[in-house]
PDB file of N, CA and C in Angstrom:
ATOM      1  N   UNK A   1       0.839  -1.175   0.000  1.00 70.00           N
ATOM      2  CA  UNK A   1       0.000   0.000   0.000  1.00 70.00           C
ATOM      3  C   UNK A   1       0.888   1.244   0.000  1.00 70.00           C
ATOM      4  N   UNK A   2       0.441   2.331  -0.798  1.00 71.00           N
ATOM      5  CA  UNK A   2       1.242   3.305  -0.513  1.00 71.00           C
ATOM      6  C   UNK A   2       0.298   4.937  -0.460  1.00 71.00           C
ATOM      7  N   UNK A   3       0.749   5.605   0.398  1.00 72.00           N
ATOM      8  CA  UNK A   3       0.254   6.574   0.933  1.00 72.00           C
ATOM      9  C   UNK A   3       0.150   8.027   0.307  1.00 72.00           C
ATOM     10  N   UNK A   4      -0.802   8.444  -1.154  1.00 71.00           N
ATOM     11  CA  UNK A   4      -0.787   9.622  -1.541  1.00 71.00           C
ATOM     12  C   UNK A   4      -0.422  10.793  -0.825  1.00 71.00           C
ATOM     13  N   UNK A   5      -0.402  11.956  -1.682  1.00 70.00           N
ATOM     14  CA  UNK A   5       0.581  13.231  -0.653  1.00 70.00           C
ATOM     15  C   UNK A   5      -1.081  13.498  -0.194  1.00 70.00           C
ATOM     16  N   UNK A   6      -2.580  13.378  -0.864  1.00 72.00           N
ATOM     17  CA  UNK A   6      -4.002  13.592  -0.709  1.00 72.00           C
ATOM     18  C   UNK A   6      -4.186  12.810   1.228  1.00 72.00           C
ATOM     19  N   UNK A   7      -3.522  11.953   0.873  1.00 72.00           N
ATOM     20  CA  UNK A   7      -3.486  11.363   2.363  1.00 72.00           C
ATOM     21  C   UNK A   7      -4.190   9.899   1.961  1.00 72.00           C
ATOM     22  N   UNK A   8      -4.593   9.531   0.929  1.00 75.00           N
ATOM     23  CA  UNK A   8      -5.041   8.355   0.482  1.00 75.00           C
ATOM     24  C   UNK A   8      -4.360   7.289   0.621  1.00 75.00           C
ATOM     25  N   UNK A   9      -4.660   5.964   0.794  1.00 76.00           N
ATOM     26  CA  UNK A   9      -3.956   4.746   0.565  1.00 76.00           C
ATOM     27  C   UNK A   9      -4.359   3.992  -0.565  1.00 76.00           C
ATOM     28  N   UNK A  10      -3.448   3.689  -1.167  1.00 77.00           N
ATOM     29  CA  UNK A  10      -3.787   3.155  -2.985  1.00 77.00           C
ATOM     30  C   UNK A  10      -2.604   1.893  -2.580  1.00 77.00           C
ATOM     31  N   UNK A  11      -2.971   1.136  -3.891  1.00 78.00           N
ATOM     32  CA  UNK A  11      -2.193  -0.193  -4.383  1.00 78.00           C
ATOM     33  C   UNK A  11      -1.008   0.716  -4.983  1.00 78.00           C
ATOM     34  N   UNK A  12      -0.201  -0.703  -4.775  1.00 77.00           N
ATOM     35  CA  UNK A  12       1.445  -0.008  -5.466  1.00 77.00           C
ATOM     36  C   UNK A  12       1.124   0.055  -6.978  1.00 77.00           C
ATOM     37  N   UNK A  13      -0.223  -0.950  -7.662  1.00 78.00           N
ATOM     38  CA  UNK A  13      -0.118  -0.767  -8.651  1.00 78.00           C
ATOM     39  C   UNK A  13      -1.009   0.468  -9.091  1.00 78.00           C
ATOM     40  N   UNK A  14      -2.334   1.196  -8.608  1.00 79.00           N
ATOM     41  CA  UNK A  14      -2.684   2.061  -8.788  1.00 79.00           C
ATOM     42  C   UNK A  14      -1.546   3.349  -8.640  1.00 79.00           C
ATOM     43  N   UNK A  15      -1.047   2.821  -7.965  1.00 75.00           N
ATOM     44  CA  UNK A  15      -0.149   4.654  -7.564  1.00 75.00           C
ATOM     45  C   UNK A  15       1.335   4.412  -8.279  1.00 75.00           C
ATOM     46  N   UNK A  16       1.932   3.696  -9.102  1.00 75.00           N
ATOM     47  CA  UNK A  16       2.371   3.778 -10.394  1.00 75.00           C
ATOM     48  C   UNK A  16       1.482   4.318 -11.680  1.00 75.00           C
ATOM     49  N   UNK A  17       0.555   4.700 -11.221  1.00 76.00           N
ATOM     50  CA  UNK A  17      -0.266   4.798 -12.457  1.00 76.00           C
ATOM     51  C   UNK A  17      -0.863   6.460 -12.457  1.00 76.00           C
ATOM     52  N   UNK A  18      -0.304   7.155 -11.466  1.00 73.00           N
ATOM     53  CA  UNK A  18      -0.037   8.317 -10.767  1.00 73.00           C
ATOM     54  C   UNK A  18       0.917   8.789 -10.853  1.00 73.00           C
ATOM     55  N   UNK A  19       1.722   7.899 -10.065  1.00 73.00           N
ATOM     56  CA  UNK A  19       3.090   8.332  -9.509  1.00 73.00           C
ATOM     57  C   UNK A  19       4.194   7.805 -10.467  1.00 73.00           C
ATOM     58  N   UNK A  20       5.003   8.970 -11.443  1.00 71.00           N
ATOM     59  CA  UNK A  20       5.825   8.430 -12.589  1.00 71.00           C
ATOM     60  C   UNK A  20       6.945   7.760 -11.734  1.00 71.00           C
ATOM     61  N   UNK A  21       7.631   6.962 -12.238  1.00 71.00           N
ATOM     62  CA  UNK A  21       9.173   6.755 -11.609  1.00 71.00           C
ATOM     63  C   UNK A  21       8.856   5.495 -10.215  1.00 71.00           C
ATOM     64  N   UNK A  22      10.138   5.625  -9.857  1.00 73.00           N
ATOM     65  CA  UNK A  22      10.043   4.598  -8.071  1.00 73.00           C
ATOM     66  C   UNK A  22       8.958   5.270  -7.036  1.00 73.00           C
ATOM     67  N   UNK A  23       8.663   4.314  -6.383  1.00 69.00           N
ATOM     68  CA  UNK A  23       8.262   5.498  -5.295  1.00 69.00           C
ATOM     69  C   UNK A  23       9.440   5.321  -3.999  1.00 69.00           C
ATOM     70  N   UNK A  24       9.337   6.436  -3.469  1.00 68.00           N
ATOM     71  CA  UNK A  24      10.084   6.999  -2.951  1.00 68.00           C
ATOM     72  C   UNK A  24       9.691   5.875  -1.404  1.00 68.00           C
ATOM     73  N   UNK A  25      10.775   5.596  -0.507  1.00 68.00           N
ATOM     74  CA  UNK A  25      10.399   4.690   0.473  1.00 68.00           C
ATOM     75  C   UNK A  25       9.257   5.448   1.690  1.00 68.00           C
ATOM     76  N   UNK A  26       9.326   6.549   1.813  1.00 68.00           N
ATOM     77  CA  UNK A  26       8.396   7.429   3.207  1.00 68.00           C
ATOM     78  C   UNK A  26       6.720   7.418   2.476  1.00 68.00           C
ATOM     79  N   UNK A  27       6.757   6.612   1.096  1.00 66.00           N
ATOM     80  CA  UNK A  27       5.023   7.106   0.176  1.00 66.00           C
ATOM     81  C   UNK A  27       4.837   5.827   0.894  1.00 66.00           C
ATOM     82  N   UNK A  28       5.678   4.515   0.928  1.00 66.00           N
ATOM     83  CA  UNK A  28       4.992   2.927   1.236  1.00 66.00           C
ATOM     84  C   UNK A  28       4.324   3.269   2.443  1.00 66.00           C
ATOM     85  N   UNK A  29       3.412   2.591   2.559  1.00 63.00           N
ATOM     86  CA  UNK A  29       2.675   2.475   3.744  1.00 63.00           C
ATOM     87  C   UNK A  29       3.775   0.743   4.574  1.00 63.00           C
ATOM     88  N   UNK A  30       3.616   0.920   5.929  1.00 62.00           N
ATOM     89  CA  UNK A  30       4.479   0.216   6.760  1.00 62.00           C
ATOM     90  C   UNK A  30       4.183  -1.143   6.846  1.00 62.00           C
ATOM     91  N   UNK A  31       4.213  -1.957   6.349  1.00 59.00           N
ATOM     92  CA  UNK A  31       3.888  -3.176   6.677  1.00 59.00           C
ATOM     93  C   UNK A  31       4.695  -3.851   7.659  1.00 59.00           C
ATOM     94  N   UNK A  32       3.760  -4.996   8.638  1.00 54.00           N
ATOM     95  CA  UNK A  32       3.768  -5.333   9.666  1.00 54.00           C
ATOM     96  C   UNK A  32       5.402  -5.752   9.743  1.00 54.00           C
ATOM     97  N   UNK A  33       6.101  -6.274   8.816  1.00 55.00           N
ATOM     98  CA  UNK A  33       7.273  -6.567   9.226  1.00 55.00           C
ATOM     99  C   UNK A  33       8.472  -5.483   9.272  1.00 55.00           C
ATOM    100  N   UNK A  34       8.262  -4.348   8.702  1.00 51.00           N
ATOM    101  CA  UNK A  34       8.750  -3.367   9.058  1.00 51.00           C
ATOM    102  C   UNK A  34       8.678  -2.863  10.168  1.00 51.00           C
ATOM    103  N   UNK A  35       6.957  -2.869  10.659  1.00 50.00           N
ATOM    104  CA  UNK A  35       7.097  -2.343  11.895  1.00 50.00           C
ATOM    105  C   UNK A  35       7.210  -3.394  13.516  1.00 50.00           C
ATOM    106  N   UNK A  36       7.055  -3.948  13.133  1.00 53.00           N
ATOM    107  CA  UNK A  36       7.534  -4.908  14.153  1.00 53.00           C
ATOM    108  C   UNK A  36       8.745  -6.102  13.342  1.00 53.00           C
ATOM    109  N   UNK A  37      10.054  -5.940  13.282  1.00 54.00           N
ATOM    110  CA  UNK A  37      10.650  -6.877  12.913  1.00 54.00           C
ATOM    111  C   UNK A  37      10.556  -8.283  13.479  1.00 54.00           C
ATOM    112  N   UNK A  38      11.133  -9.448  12.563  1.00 55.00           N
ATOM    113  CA  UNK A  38      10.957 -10.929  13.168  1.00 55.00           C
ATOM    114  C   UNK A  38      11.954 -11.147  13.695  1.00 55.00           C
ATOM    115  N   UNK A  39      11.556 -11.083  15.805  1.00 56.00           N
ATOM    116  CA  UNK A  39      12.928 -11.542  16.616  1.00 56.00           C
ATOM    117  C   UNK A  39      13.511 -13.149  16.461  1.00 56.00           C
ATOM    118  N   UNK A  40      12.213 -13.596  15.665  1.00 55.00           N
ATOM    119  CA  UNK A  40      12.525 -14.781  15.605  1.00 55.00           C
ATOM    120  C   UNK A  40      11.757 -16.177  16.513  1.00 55.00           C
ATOM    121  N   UNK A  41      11.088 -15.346  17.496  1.00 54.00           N
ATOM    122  CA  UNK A  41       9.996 -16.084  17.941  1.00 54.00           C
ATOM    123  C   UNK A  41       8.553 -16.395  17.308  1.00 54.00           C
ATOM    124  N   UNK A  42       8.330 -17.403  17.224  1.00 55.00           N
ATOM    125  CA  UNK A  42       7.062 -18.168  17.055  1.00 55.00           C
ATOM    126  C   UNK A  42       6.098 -18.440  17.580  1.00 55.00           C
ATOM    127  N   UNK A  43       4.592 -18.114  18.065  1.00 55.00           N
ATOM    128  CA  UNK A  43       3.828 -18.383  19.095  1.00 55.00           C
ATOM    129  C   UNK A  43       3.056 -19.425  18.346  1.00 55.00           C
ATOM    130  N   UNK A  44       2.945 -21.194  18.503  1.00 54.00           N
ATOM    131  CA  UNK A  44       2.837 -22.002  17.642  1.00 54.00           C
ATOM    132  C   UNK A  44       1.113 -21.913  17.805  1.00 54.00           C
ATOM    133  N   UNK A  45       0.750 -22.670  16.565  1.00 54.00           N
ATOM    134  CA  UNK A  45      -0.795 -22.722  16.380  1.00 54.00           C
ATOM    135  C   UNK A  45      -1.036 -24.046  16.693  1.00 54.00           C
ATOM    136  N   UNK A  46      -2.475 -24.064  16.862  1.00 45.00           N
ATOM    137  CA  UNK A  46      -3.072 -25.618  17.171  1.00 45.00           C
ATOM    138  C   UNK A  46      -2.810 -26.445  16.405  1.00 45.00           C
ATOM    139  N   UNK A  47      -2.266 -26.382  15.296  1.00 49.00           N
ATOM    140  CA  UNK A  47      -1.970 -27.654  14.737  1.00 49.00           C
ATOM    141  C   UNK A  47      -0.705 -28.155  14.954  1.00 49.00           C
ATOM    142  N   UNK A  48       0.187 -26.875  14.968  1.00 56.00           N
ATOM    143  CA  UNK A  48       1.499 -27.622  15.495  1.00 56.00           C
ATOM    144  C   UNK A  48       1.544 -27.762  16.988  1.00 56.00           C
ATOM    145  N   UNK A  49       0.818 -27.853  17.983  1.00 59.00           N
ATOM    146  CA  UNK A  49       0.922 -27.850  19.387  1.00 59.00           C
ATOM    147  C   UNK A  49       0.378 -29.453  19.424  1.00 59.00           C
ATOM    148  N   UNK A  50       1.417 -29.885  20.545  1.00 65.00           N
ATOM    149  CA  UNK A  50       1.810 -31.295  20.562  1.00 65.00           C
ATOM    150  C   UNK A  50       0.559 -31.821  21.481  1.00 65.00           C
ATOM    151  N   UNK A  51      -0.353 -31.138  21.872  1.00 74.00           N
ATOM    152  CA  UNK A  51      -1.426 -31.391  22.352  1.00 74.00           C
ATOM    153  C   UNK A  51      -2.883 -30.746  21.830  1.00 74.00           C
ATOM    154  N   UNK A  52      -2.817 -30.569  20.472  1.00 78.00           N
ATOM    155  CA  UNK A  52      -4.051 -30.202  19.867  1.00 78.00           C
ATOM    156  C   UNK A  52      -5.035 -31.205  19.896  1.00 78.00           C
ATOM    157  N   UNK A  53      -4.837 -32.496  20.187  1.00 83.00           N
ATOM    158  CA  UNK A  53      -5.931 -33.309  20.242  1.00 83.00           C
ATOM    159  C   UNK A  53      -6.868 -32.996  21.540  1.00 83.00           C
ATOM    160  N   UNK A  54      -5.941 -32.841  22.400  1.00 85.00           N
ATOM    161  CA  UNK A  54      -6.456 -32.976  23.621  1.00 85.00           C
ATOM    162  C   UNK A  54      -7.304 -31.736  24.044  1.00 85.00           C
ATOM    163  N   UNK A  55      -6.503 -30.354  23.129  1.00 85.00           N
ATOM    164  CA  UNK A  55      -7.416 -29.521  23.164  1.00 85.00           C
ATOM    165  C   UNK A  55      -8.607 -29.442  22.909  1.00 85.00           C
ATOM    166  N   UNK A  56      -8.603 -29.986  21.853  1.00 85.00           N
ATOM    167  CA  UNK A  56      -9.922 -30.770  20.826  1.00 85.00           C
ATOM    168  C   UNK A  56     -10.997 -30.981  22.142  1.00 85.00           C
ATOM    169  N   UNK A  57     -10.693 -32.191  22.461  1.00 88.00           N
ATOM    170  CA  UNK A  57     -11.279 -32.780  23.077  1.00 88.00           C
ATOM    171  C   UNK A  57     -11.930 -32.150  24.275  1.00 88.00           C
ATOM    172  N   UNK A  58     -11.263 -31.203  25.434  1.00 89.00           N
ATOM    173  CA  UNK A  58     -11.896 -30.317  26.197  1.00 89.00           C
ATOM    174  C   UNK A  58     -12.441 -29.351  24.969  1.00 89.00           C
ATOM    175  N   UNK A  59     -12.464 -29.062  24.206  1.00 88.00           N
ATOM    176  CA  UNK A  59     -13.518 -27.654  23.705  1.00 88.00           C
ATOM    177  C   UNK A  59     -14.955 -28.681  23.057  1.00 88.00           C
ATOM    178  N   UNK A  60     -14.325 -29.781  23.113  1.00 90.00           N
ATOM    179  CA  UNK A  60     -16.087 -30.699  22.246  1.00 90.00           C
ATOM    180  C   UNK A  60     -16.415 -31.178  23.613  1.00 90.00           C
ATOM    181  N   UNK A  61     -15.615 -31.016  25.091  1.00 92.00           N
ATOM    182  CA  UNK A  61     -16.744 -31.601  26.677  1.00 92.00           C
ATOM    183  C   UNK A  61     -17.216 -30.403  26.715  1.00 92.00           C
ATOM    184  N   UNK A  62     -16.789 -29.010  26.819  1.00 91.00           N
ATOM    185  CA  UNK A  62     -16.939 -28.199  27.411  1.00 91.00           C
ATOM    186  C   UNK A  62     -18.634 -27.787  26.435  1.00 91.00           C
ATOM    187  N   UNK A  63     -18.297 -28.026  25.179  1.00 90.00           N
ATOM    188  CA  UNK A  63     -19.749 -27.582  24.163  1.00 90.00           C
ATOM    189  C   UNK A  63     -20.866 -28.623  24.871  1.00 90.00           C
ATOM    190  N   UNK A  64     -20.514 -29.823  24.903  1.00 92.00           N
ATOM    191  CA  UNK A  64     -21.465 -30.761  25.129  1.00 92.00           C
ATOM    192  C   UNK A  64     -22.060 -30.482  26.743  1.00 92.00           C
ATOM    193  N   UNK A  65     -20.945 -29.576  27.819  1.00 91.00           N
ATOM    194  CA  UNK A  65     -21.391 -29.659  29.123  1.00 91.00           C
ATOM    195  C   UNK A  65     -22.177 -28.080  28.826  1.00 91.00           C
ATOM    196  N   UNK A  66     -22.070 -27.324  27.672  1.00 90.00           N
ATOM    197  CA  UNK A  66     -22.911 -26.133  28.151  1.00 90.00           C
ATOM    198  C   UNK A  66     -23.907 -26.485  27.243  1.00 90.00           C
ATOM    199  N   UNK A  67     -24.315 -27.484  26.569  1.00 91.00           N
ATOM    200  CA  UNK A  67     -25.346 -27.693  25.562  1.00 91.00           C
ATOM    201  C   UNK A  67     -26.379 -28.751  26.667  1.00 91.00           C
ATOM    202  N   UNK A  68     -25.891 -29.292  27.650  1.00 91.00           N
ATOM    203  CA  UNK A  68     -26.265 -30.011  28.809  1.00 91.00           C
ATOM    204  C   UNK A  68     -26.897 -28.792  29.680  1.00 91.00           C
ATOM    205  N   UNK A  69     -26.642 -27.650  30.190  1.00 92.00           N
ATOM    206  CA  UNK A  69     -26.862 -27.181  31.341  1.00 92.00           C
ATOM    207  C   UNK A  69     -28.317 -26.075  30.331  1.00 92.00           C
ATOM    208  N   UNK A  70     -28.099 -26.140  29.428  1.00 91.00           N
ATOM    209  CA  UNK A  70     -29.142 -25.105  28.779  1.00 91.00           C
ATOM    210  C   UNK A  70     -30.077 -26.369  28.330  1.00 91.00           C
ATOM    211  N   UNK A  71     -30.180 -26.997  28.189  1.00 91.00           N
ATOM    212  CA  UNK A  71     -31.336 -28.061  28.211  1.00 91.00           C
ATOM    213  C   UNK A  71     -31.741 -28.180  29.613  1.00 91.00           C
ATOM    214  N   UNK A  72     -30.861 -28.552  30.854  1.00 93.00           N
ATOM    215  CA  UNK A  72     -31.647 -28.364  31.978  1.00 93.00           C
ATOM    216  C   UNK A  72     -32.203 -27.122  32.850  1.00 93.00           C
ATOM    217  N   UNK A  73     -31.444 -25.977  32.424  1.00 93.00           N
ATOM    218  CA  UNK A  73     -32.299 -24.754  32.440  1.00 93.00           C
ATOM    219  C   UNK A  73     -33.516 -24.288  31.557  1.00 93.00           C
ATOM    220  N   UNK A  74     -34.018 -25.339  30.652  1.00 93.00           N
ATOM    221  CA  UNK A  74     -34.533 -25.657  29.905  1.00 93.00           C
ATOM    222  C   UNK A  74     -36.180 -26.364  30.358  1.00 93.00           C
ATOM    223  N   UNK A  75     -35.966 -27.212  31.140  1.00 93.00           N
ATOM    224  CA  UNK A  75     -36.478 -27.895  31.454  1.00 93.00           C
ATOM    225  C   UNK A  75     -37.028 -27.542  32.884  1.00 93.00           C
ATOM    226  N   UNK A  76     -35.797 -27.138  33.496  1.00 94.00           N
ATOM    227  CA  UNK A  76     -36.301 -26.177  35.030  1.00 94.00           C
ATOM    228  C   UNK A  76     -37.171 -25.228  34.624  1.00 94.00           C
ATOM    229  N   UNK A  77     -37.456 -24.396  33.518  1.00 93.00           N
ATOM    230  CA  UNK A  77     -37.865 -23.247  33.620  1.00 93.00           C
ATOM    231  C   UNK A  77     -39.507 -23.667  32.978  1.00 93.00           C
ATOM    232  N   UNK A  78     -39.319 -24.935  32.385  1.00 93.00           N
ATOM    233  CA  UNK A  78     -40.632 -25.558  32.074  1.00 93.00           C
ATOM    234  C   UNK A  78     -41.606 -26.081  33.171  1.00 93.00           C
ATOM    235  N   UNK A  79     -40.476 -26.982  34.519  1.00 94.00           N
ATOM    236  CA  UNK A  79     -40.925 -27.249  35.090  1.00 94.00           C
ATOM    237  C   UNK A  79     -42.119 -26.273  36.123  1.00 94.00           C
ATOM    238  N   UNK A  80     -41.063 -25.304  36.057  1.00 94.00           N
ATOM    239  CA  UNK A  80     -41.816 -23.684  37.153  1.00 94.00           C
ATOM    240  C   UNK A  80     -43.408 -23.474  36.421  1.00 94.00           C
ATOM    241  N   UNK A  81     -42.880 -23.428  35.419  1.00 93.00           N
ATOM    242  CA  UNK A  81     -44.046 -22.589  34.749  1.00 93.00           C
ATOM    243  C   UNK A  81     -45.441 -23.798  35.104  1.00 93.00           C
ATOM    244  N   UNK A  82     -45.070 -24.909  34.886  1.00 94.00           N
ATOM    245  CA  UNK A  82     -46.236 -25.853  35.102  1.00 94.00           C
ATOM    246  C   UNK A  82     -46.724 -26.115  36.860  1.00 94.00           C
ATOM    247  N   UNK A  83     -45.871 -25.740  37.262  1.00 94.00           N
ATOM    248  CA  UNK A  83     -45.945 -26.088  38.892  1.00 94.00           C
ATOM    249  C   UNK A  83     -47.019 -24.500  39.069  1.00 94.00           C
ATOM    250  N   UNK A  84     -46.356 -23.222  38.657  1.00 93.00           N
ATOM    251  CA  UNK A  84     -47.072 -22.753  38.963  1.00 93.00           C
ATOM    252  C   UNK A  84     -48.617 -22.821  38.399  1.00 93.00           C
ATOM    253  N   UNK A  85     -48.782 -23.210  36.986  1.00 92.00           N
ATOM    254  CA  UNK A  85     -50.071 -23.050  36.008  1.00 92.00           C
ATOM    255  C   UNK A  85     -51.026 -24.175  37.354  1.00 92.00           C
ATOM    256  N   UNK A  86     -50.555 -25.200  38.278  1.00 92.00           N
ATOM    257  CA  UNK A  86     -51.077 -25.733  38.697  1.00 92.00           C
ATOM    258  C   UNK A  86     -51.317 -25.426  39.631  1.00 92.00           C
ATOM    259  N   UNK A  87     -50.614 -24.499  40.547  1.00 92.00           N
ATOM    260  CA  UNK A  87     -50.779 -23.598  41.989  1.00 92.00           C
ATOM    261  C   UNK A  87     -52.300 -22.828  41.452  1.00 92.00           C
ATOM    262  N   UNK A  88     -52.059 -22.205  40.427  1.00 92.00           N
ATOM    263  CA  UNK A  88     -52.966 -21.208  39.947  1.00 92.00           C
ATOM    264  C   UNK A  88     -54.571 -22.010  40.167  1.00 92.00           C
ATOM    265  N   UNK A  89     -54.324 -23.099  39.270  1.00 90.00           N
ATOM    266  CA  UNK A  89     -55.532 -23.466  38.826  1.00 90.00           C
ATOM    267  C   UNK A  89     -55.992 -24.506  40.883  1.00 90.00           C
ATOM    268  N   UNK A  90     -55.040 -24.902  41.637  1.00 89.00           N
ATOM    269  CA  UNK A  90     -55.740 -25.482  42.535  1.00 89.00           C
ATOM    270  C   UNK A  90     -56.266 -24.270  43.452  1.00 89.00           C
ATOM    271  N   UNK A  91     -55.655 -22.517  43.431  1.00 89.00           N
ATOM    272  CA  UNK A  91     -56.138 -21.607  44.034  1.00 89.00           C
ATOM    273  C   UNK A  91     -57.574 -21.248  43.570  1.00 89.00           C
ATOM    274  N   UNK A  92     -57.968 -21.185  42.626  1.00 89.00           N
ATOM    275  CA  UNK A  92     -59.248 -21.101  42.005  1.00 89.00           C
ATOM    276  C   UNK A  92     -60.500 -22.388  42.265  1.00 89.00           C
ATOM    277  N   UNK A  93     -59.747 -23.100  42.366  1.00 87.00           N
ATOM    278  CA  UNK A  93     -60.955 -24.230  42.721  1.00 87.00           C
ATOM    279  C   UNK A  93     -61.385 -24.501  43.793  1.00 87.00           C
ATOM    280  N   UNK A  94     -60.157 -24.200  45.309  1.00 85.00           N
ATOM    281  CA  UNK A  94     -60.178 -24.180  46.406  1.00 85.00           C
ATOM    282  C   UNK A  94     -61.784 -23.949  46.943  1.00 85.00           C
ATOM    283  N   UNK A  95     -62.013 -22.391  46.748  1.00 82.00           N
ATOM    284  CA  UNK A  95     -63.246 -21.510  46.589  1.00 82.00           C
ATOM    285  C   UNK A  95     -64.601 -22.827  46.547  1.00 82.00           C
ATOM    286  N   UNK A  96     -64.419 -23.347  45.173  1.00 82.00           N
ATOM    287  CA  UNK A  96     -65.711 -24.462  45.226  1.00 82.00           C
ATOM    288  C   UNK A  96     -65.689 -25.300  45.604  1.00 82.00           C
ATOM    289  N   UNK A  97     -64.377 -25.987  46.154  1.00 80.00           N
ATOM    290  CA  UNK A  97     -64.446 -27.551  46.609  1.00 80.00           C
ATOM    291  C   UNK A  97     -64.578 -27.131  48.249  1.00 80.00           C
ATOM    292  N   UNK A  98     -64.582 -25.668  48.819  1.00 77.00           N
ATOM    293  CA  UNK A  98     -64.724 -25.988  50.522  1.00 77.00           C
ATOM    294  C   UNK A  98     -65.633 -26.299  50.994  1.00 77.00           C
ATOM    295  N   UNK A  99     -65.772 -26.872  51.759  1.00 75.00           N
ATOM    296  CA  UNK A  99     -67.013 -27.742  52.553  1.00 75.00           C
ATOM    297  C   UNK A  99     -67.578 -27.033  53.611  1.00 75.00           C
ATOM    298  N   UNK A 100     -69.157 -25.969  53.844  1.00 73.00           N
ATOM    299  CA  UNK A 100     -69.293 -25.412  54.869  1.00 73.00           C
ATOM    300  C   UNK A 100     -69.041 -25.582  55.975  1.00 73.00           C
ATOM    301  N   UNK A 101     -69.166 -25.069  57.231  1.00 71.00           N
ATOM    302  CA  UNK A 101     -68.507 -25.585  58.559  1.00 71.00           C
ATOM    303  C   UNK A 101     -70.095 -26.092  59.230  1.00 71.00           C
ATOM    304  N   UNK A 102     -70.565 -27.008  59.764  1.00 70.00           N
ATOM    305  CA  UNK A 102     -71.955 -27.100  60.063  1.00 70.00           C
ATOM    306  C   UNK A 102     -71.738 -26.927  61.681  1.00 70.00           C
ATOM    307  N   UNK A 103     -72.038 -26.610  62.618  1.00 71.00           N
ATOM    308  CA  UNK A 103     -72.112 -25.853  63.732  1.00 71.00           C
ATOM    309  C   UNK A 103     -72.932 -27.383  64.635  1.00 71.00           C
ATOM    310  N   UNK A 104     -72.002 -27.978  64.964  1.00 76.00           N
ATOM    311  CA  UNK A 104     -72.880 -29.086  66.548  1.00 76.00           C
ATOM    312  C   UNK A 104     -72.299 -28.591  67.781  1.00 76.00           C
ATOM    313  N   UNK A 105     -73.164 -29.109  68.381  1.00 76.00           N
ATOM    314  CA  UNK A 105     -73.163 -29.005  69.766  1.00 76.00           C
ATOM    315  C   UNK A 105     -72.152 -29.988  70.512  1.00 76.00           C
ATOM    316  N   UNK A 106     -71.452 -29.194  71.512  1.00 76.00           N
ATOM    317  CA  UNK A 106     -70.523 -30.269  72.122  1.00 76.00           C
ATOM    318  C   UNK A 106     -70.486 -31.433  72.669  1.00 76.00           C
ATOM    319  N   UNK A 107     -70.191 -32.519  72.281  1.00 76.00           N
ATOM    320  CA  UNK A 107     -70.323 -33.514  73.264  1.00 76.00           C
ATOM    321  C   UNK A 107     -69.849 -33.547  74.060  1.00 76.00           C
ATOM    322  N   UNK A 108     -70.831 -33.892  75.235  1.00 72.00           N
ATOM    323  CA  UNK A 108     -70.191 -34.209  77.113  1.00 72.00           C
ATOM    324  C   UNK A 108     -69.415 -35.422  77.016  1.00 72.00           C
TER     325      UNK A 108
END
């Protein structure tokens, strides 16, 4: 990429097509290895890490243990709802199923 005097960023090949001649090194725009040179360290990826299987393997328990806990929050939250739909409906019936109080006399 290189950096018009407009302040633009263009392709090296658009801005030959502008810009007659070389471009001058301060027009390139900086690419990463310029600006951070290679000390030579490597931070390796999962495929080359001598335990990518195993990684594997905790990220497919860990899916399966949160695909587990949202089915039983799932199911808890089904359960509520029915426990209560049934609180509801035995509060309403209460009313007709009570049995008057009939008033006797004490036995001696």
């Amino acid at each position: 990429m290189v950096r018009l005097l407009s302040g633009q960023l263009v392709t090296e090949e658009d801005a030959s097509q502008v810009i007659p001649g070389d471009l001058p090194p301060e027009a390139r725009w900086p690419t990463p290895t310029d600006v951070a040179p290679d000390v030579g360290h490597q931070l390796p990826g999962d495929e080359s890490c001598s335990h990518a299987d195993e990684l594997e393997r905790v990220r497919a328990e860990l899916a399966r243990s949160d695909e587990a806990l949202l089915h039983e929050r799932e199911s808890r939250l089904r359960a509520e709802a029915e426990l209560s739909g049934f609180a509801r409906a035995v509060a309403l019936l209460v009313p007709a199923l009570a049995v008057p109080c009939v008033s006797r006399p004490p036995v001696p």
